[in-house]
PDB file of C-alpha atoms and ligand atoms in Angstrom:
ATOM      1  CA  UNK A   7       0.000   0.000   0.000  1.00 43.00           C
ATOM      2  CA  UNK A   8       1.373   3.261  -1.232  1.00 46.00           C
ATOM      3  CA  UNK A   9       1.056   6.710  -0.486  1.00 41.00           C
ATOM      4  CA  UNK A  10      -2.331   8.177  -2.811  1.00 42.00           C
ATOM      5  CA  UNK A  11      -3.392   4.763  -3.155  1.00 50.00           C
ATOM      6  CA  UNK A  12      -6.556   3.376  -1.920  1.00 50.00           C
ATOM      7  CA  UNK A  13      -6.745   0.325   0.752  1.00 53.00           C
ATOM      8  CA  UNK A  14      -8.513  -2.376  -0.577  1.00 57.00           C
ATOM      9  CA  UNK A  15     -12.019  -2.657   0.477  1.00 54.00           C
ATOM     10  CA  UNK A  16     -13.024   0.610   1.350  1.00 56.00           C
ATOM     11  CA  UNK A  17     -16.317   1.447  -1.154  1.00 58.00           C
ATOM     12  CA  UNK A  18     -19.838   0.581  -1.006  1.00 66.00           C
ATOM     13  CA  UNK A  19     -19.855   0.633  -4.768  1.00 78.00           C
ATOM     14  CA  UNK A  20     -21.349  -2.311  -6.087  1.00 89.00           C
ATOM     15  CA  UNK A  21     -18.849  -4.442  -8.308  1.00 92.00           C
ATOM     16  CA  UNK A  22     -20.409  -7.271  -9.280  1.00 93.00           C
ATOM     17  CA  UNK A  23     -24.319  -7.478 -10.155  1.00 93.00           C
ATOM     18  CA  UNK A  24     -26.352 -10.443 -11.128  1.00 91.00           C
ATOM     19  CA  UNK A  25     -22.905 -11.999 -12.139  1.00 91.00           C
ATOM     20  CA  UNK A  26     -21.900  -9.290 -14.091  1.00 95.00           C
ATOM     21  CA  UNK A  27     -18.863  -6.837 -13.047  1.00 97.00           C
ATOM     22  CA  UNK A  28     -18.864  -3.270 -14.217  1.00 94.00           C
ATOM     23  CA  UNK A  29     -17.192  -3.890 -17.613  1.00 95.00           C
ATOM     24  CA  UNK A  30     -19.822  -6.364 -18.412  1.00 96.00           C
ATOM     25  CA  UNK A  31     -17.158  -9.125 -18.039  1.00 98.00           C
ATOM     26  CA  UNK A  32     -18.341 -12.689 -16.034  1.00 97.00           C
ATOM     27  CA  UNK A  33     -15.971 -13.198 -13.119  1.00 97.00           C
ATOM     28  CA  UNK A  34     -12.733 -15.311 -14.834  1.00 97.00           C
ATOM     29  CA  UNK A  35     -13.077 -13.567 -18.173  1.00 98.00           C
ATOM     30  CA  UNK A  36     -10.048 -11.654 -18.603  1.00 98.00           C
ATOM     31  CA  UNK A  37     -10.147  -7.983 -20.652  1.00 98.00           C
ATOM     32  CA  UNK A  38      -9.357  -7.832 -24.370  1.00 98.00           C
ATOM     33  CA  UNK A  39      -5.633  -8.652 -24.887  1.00 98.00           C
ATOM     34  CA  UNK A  40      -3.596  -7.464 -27.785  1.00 98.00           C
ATOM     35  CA  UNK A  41       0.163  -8.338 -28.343  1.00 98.00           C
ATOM     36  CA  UNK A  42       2.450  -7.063 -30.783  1.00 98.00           C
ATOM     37  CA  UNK A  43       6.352  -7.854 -30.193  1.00 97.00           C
ATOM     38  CA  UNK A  44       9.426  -6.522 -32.602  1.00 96.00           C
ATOM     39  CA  UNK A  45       7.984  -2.924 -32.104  1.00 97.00           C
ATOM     40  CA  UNK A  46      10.663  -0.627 -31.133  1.00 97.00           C
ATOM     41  CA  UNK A  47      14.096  -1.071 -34.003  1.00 96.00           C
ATOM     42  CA  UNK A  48      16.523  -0.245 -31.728  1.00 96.00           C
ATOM     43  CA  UNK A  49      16.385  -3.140 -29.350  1.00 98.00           C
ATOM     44  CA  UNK A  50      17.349  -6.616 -29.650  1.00 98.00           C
ATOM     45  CA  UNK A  51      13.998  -7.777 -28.098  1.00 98.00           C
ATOM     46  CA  UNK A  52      10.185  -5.676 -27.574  1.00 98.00           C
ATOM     47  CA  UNK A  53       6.702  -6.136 -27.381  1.00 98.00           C
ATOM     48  CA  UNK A  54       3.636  -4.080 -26.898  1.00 98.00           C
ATOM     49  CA  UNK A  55       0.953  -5.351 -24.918  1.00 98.00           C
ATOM     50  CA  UNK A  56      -2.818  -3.378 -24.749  1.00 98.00           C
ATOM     51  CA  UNK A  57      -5.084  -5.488 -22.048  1.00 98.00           C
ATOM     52  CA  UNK A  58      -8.297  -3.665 -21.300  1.00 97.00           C
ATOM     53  CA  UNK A  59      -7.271  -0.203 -20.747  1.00 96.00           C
ATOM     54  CA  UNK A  60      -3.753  -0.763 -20.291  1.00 98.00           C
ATOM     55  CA  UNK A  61      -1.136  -0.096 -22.513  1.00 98.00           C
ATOM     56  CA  UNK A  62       2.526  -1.427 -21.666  1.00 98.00           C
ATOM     57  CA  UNK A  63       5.956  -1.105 -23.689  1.00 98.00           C
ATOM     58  CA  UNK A  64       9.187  -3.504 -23.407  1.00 98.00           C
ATOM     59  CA  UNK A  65      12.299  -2.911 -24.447  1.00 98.00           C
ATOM     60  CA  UNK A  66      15.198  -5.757 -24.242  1.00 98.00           C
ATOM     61  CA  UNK A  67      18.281  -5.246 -24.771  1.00 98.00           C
ATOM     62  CA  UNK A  68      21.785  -7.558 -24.196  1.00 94.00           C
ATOM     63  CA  UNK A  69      23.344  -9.854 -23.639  1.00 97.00           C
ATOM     64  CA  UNK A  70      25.610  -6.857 -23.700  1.00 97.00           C
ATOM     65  CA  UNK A  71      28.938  -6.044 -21.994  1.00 96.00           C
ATOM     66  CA  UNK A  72      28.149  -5.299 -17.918  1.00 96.00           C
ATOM     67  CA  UNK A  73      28.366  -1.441 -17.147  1.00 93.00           C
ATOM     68  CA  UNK A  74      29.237  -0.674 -14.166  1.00 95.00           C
ATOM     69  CA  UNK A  75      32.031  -3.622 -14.942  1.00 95.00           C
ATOM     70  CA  UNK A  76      32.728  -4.221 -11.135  1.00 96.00           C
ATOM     71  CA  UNK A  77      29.035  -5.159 -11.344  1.00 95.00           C
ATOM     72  CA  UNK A  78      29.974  -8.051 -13.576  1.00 96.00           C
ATOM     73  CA  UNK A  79      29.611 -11.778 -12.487  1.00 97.00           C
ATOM     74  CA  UNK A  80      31.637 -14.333 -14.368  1.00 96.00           C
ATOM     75  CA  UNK A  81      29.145 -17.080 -13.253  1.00 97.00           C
ATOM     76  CA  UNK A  82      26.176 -15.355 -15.454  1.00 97.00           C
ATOM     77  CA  UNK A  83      24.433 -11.895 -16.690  1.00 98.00           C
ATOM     78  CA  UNK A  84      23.011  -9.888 -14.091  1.00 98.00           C
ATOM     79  CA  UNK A  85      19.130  -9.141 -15.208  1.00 98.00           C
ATOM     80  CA  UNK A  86      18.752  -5.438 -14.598  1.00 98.00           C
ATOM     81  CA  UNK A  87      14.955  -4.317 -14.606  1.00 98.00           C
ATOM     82  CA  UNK A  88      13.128  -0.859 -14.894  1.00 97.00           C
ATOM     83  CA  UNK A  89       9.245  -0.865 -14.454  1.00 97.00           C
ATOM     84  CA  UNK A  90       8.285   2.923 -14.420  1.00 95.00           C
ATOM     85  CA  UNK A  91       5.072   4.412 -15.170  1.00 92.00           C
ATOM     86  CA  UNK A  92       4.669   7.420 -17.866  1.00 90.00           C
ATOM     87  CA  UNK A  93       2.949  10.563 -16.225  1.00 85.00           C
ATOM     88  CA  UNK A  94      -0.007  10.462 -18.077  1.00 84.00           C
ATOM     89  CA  UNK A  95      -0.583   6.966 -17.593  1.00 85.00           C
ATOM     90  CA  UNK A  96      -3.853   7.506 -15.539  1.00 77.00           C
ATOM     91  CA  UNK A  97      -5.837  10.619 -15.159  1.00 65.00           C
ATOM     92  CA  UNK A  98      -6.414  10.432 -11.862  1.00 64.00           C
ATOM     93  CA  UNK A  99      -3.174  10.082 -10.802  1.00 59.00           C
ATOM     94  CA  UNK A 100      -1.805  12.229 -13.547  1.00 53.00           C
ATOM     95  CA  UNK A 101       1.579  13.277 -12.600  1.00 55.00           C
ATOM     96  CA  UNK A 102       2.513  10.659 -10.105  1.00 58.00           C
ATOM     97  CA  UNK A 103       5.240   9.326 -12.076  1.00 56.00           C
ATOM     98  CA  UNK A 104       8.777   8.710 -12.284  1.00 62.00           C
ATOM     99  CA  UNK A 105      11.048   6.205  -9.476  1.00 82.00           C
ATOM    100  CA  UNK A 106       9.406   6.342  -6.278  1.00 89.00           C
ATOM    101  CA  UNK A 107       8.703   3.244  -3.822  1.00 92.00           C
ATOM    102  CA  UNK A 108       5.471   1.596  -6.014  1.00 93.00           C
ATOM    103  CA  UNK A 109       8.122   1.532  -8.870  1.00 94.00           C
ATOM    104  CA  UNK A 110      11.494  -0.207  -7.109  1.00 96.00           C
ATOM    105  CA  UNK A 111       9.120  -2.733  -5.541  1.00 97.00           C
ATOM    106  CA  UNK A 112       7.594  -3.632  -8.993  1.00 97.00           C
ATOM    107  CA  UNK A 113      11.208  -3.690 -10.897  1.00 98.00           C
ATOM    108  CA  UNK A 114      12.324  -5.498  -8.215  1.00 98.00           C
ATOM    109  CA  UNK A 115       9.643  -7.947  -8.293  1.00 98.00           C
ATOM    110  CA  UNK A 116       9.756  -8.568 -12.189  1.00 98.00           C
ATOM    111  CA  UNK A 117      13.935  -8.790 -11.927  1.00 98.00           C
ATOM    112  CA  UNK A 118      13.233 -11.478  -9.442  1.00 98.00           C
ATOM    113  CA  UNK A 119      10.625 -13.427 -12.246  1.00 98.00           C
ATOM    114  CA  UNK A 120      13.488 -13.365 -15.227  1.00 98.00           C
ATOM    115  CA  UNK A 121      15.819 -14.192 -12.487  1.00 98.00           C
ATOM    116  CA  UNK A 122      14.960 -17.794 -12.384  1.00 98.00           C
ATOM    117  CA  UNK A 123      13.822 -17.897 -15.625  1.00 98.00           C
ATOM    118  CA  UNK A 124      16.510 -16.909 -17.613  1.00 98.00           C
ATOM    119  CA  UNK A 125      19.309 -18.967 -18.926  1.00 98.00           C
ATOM    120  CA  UNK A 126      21.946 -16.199 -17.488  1.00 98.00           C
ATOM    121  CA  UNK A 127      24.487 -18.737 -17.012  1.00 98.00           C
ATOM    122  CA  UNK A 128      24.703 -18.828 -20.382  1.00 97.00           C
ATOM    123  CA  UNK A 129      26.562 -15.393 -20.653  1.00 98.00           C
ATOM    124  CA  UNK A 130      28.917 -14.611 -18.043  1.00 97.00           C
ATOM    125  CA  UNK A 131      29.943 -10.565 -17.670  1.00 97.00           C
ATOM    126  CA  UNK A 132      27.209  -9.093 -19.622  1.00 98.00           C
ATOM    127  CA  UNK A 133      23.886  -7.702 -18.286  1.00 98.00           C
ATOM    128  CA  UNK A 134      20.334  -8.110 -19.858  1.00 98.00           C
ATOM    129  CA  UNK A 135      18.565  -5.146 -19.131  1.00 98.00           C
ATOM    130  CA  UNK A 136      14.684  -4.668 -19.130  1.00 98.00           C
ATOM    131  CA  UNK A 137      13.212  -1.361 -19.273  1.00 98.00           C
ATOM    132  CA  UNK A 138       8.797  -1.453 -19.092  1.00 98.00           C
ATOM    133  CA  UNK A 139       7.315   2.085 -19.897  1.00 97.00           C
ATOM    134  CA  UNK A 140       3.703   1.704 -18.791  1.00 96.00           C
ATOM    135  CA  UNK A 141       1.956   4.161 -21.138  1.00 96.00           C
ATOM    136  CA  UNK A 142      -1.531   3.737 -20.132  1.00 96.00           C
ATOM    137  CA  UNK A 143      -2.785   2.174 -16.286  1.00 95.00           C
ATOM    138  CA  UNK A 144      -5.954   0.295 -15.823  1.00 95.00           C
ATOM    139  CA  UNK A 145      -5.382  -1.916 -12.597  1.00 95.00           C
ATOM    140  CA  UNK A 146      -2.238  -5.056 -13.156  1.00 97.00           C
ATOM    141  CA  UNK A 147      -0.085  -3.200 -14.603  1.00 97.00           C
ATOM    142  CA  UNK A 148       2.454  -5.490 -13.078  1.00 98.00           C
ATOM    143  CA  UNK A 149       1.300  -8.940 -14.725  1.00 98.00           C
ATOM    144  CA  UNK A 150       0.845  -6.763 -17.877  1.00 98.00           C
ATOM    145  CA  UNK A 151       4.695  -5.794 -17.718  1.00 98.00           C
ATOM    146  CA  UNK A 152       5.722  -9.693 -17.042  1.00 98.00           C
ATOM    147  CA  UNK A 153       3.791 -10.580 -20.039  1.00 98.00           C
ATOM    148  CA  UNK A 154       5.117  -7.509 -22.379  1.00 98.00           C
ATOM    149  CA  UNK A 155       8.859  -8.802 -20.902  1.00 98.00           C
ATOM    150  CA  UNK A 156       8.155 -12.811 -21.566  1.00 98.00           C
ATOM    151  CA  UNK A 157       7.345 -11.804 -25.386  1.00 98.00           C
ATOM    152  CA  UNK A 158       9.704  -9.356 -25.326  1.00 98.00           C
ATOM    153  CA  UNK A 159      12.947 -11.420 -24.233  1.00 98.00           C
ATOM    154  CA  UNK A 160      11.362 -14.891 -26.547  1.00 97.00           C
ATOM    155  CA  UNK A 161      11.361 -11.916 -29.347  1.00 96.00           C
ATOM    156  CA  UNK A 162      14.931 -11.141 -28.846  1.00 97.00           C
ATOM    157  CA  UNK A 163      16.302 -15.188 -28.473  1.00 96.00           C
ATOM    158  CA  UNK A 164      17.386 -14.953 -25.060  1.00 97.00           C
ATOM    159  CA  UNK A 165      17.421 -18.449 -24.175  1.00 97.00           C
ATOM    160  CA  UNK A 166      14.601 -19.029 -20.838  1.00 98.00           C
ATOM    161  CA  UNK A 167      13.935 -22.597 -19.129  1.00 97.00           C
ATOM    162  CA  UNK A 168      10.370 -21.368 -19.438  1.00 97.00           C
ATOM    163  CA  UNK A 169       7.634 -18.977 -20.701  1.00 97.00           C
ATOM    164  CA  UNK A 170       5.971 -16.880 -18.201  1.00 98.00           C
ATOM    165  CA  UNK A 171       2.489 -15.375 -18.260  1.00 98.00           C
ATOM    166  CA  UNK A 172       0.912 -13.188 -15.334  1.00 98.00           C
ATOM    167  CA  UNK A 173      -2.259 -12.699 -14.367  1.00 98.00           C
ATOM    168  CA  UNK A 174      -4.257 -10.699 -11.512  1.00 98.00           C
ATOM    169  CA  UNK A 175      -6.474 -12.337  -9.008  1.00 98.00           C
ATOM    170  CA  UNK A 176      -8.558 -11.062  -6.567  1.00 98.00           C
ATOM    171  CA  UNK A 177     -12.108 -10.888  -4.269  1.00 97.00           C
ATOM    172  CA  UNK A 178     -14.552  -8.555  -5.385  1.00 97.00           C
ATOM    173  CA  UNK A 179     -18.119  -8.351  -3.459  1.00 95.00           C
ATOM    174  CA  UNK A 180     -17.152 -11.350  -1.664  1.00 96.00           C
ATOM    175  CA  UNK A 181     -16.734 -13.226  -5.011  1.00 97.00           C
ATOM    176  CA  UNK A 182     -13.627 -14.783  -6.608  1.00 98.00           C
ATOM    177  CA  UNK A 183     -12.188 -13.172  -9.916  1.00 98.00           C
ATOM    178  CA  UNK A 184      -9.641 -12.163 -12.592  1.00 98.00           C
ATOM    179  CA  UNK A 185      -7.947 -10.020 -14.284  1.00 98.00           C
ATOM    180  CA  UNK A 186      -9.039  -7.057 -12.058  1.00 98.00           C
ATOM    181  CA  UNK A 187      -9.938  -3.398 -13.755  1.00 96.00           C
ATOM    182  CA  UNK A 188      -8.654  -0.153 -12.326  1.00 93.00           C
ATOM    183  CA  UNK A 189     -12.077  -0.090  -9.478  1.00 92.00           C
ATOM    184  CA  UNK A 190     -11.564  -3.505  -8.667  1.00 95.00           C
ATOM    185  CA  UNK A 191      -8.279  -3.580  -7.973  1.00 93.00           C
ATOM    186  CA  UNK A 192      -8.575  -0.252  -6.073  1.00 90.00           C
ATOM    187  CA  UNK A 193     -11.900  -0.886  -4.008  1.00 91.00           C
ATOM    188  CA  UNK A 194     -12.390  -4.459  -4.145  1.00 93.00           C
ATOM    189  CA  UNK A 195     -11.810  -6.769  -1.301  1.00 95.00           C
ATOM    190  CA  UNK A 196      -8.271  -8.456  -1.724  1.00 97.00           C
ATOM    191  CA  UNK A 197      -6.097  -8.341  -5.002  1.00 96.00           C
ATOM    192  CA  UNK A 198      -3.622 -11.447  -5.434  1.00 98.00           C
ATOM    193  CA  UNK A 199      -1.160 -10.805  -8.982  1.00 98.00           C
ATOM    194  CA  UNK A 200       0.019 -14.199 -10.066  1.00 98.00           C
ATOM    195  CA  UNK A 201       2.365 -15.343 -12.321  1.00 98.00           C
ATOM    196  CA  UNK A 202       3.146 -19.120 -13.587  1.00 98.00           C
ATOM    197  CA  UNK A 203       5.151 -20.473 -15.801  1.00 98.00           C
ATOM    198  CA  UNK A 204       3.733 -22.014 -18.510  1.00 98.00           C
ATOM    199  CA  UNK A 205       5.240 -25.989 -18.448  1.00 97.00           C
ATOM    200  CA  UNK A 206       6.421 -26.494 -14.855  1.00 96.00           C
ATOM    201  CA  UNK A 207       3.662 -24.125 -13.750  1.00 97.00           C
ATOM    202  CA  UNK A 208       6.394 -22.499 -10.954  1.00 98.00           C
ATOM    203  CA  UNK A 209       4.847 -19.477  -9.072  1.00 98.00           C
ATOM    204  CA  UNK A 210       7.107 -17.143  -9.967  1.00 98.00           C
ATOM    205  CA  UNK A 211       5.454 -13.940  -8.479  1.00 98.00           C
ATOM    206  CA  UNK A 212       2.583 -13.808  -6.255  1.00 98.00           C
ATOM    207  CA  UNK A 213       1.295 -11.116  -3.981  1.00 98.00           C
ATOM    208  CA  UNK A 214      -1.623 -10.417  -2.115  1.00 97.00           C
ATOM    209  CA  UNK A 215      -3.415  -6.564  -0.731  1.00 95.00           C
ATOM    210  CA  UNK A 216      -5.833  -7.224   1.701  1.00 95.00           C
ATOM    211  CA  UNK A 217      -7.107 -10.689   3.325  1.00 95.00           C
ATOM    212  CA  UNK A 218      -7.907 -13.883   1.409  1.00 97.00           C
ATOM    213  CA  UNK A 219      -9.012 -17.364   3.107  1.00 97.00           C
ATOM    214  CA  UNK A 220      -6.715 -20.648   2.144  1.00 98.00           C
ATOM    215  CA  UNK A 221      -9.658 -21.650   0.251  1.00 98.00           C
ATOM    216  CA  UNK A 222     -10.455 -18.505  -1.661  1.00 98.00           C
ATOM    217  CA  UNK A 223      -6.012 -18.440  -2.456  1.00 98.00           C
ATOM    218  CA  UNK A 224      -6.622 -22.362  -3.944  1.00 98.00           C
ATOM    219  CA  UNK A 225      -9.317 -20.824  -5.816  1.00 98.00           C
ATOM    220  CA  UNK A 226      -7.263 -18.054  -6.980  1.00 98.00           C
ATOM    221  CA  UNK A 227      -4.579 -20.424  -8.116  1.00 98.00           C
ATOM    222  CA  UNK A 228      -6.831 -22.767 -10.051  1.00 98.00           C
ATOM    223  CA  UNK A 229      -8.787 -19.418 -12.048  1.00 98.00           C
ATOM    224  CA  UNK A 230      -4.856 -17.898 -12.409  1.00 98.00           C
ATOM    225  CA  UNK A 231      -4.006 -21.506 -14.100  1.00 98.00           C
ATOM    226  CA  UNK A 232      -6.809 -21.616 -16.360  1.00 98.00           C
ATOM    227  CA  UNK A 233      -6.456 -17.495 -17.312  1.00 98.00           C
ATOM    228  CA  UNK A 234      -2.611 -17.789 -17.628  1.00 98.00           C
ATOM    229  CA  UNK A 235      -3.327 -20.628 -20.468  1.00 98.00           C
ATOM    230  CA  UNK A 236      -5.003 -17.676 -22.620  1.00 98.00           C
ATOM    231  CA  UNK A 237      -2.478 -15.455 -21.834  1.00 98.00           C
ATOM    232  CA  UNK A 238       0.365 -17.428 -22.811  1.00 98.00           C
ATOM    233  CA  UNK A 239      -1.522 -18.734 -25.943  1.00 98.00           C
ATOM    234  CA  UNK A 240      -1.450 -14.849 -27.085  1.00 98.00           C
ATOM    235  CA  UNK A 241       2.135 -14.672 -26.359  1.00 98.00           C
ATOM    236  CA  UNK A 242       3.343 -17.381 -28.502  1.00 97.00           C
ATOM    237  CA  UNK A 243       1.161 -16.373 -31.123  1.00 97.00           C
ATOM    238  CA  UNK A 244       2.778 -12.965 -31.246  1.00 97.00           C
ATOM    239  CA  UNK A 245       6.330 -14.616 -30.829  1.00 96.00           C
ATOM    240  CA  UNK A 246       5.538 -16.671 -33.564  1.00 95.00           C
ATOM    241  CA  UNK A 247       4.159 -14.114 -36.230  1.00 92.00           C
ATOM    242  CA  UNK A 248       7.683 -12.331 -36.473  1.00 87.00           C
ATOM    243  CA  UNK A 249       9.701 -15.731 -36.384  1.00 85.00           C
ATOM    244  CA  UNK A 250       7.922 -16.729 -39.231  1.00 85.00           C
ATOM    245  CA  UNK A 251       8.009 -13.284 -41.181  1.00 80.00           C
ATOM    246  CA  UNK A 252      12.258 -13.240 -40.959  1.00 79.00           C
ATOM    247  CA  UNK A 253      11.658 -16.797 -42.012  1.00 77.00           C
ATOM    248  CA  UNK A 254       9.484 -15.780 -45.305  1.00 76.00           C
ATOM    249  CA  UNK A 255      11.845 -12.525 -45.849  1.00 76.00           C
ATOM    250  CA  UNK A 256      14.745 -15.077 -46.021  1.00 74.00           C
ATOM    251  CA  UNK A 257      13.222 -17.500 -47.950  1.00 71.00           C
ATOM    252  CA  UNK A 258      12.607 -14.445 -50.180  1.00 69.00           C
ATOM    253  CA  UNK A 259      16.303 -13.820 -50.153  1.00 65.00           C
ATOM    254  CA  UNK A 260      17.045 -17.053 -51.121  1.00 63.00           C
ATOM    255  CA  UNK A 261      15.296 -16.916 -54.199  1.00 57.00           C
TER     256      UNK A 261
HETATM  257  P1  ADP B 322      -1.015  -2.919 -10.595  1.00 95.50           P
HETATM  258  O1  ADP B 322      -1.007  -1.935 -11.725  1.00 95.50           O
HETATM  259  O2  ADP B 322      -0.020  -4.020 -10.778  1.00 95.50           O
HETATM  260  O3  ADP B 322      -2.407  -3.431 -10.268  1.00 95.50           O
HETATM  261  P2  ADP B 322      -1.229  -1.395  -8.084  1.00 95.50           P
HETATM  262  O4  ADP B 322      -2.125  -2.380  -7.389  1.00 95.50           O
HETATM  263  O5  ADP B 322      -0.149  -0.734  -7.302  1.00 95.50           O
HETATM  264  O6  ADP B 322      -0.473  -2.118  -9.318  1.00 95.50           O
HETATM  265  O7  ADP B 322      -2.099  -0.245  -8.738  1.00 95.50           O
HETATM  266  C1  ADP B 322      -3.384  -0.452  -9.229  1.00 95.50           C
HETATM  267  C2  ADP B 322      -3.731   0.578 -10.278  1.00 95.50           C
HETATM  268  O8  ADP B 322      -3.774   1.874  -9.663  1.00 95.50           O
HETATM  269  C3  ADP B 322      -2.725   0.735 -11.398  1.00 95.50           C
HETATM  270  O9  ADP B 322      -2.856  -0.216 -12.432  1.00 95.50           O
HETATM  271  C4  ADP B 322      -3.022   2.137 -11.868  1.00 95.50           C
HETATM  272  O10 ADP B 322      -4.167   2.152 -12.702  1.00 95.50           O
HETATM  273  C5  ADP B 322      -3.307   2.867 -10.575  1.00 95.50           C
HETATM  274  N1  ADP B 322      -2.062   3.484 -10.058  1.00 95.50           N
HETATM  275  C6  ADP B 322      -1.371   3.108  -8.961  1.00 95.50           C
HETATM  276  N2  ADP B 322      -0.290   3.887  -8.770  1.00 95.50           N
HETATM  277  C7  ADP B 322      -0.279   4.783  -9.797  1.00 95.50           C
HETATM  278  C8  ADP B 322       0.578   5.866 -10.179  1.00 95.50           C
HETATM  279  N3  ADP B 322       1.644   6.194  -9.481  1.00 95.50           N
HETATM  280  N4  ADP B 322       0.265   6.565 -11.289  1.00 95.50           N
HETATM  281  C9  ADP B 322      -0.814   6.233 -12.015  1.00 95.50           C
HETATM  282  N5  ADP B 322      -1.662   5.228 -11.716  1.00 95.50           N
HETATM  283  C10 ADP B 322      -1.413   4.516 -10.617  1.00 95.50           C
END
């Protein structure tokens, strides 16, 4: 809980009627989800990722040479990871930008995913670095970023022991549900971001605002499964579209 932001719980606004929540959505239908990766030229890895009202950028770039070079490990890269959130990414909060404490804990947080994801033994003294511009906020702007960074480091061939895809979880009017909008997240009862990976199905992040029962967590858990499937399904499909464009534009070549 941060400075500005509001404790979980604490509306009388009605979330959920006759099954439905505000957006119209049923409670483990996730928001529309758009992914796009290869979209910035300049680094070896990106992806764009729109889901509901949010709009997240990543930017990859390394293996590359470790700067500060006393930083430098000779038993792997060091992941180095920058979540920060544009100024006009919400109205509301317009202005509230830039590094403060929300920011470090989420960097820290996503480091810590691609930490035990990625093959960093592979490439001793470099760094990987991660940068996540959040452009637009509409509640999980966290799981948004580790799905923007999974596409974006598959899209630049950094070798991973697994694909990660994030999703948020939460209680709303006393009911279980997922991917959780701006209000929801805000005034809702208990907000629990997840993220698994997709074979082992690891949790590699999980967190949890306000008070859940071990039941409603299990419950959590098996909607995050099910949601994450989705998730990663849009993911590879993205990954795959500009593998298999280079793949045409050589063939082309080759002609
Ligand atoms: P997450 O985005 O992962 O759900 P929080 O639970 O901290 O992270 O925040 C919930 C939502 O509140 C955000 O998605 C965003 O819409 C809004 N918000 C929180 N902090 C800020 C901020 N500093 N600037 C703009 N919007 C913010």
């Amino acid at each position: 809980m941060f400075e500005g932001e509001h404790m979980a719980g604490t509306t009388d606004k009605q979330l959920i009627i006759d099954g439905k929540r505000t957006d119209g959505r049923t409670i483990d239908e996730i928001r529309p989800l758009r992914i796009e990766v290869g979209v910035i030229s300049s680094a070896d890895g990106s992806a764009l990722v729109e889901w509901g009202g949010n709009k997240v950028l990543c930017g990859v770039y390394g293996p590359r040479e470790c700067i500060p070079k006393h930083e430098a490990s000779p038993y792997g890269a060091l992941i180095k990871c920058r979540y920060s959130m544009s100024p006009f990414a919400s109205l509301s909060e317009h202005g509230r930008s830039g590094p403060n404490r929300r920011s470090l804990e989420i960097s820290k947080v996503i480091r810590e995913v691609f930490e035990n994801l990625i093959i960093a033994e592979n490439f001793p003294k470099t760094q990987i670095n991660i940068f996540i511009d959040v452009l637009q906020a509409d509640g999980g702007t966290r799981v948004a970023s580790i799905t923007a960074a999974s596409a974006a480091l598959a899209s630049a061939g950094i070798p991973m022991r697994d694909v990660v895809s994030a999703i948020a979880t939460g209680k709303v009017d006393g009911q279980m549900v997922v991917d959780l909008g701006k209000d929801e997240d805000n005034f809702g009862q208990s907000d629990m971001p997840i993220a698994l990976s997709h074979r082992k199905k690891d949790i590699l992040l999980l967190q949890m605002d306000g008070l859940l029962t071990k039941e409603e967590i299990l419950k959590a858990l098996d909607m995050a499964e099910k949601s994450c499937e989705k998730v990663h399904e849009v993911q590879v499909a993205a990954v795959r579209k500009i593998y298999e464009s280079a793949a045409l534009s050589e063939q082309k070549i080759s002609l």
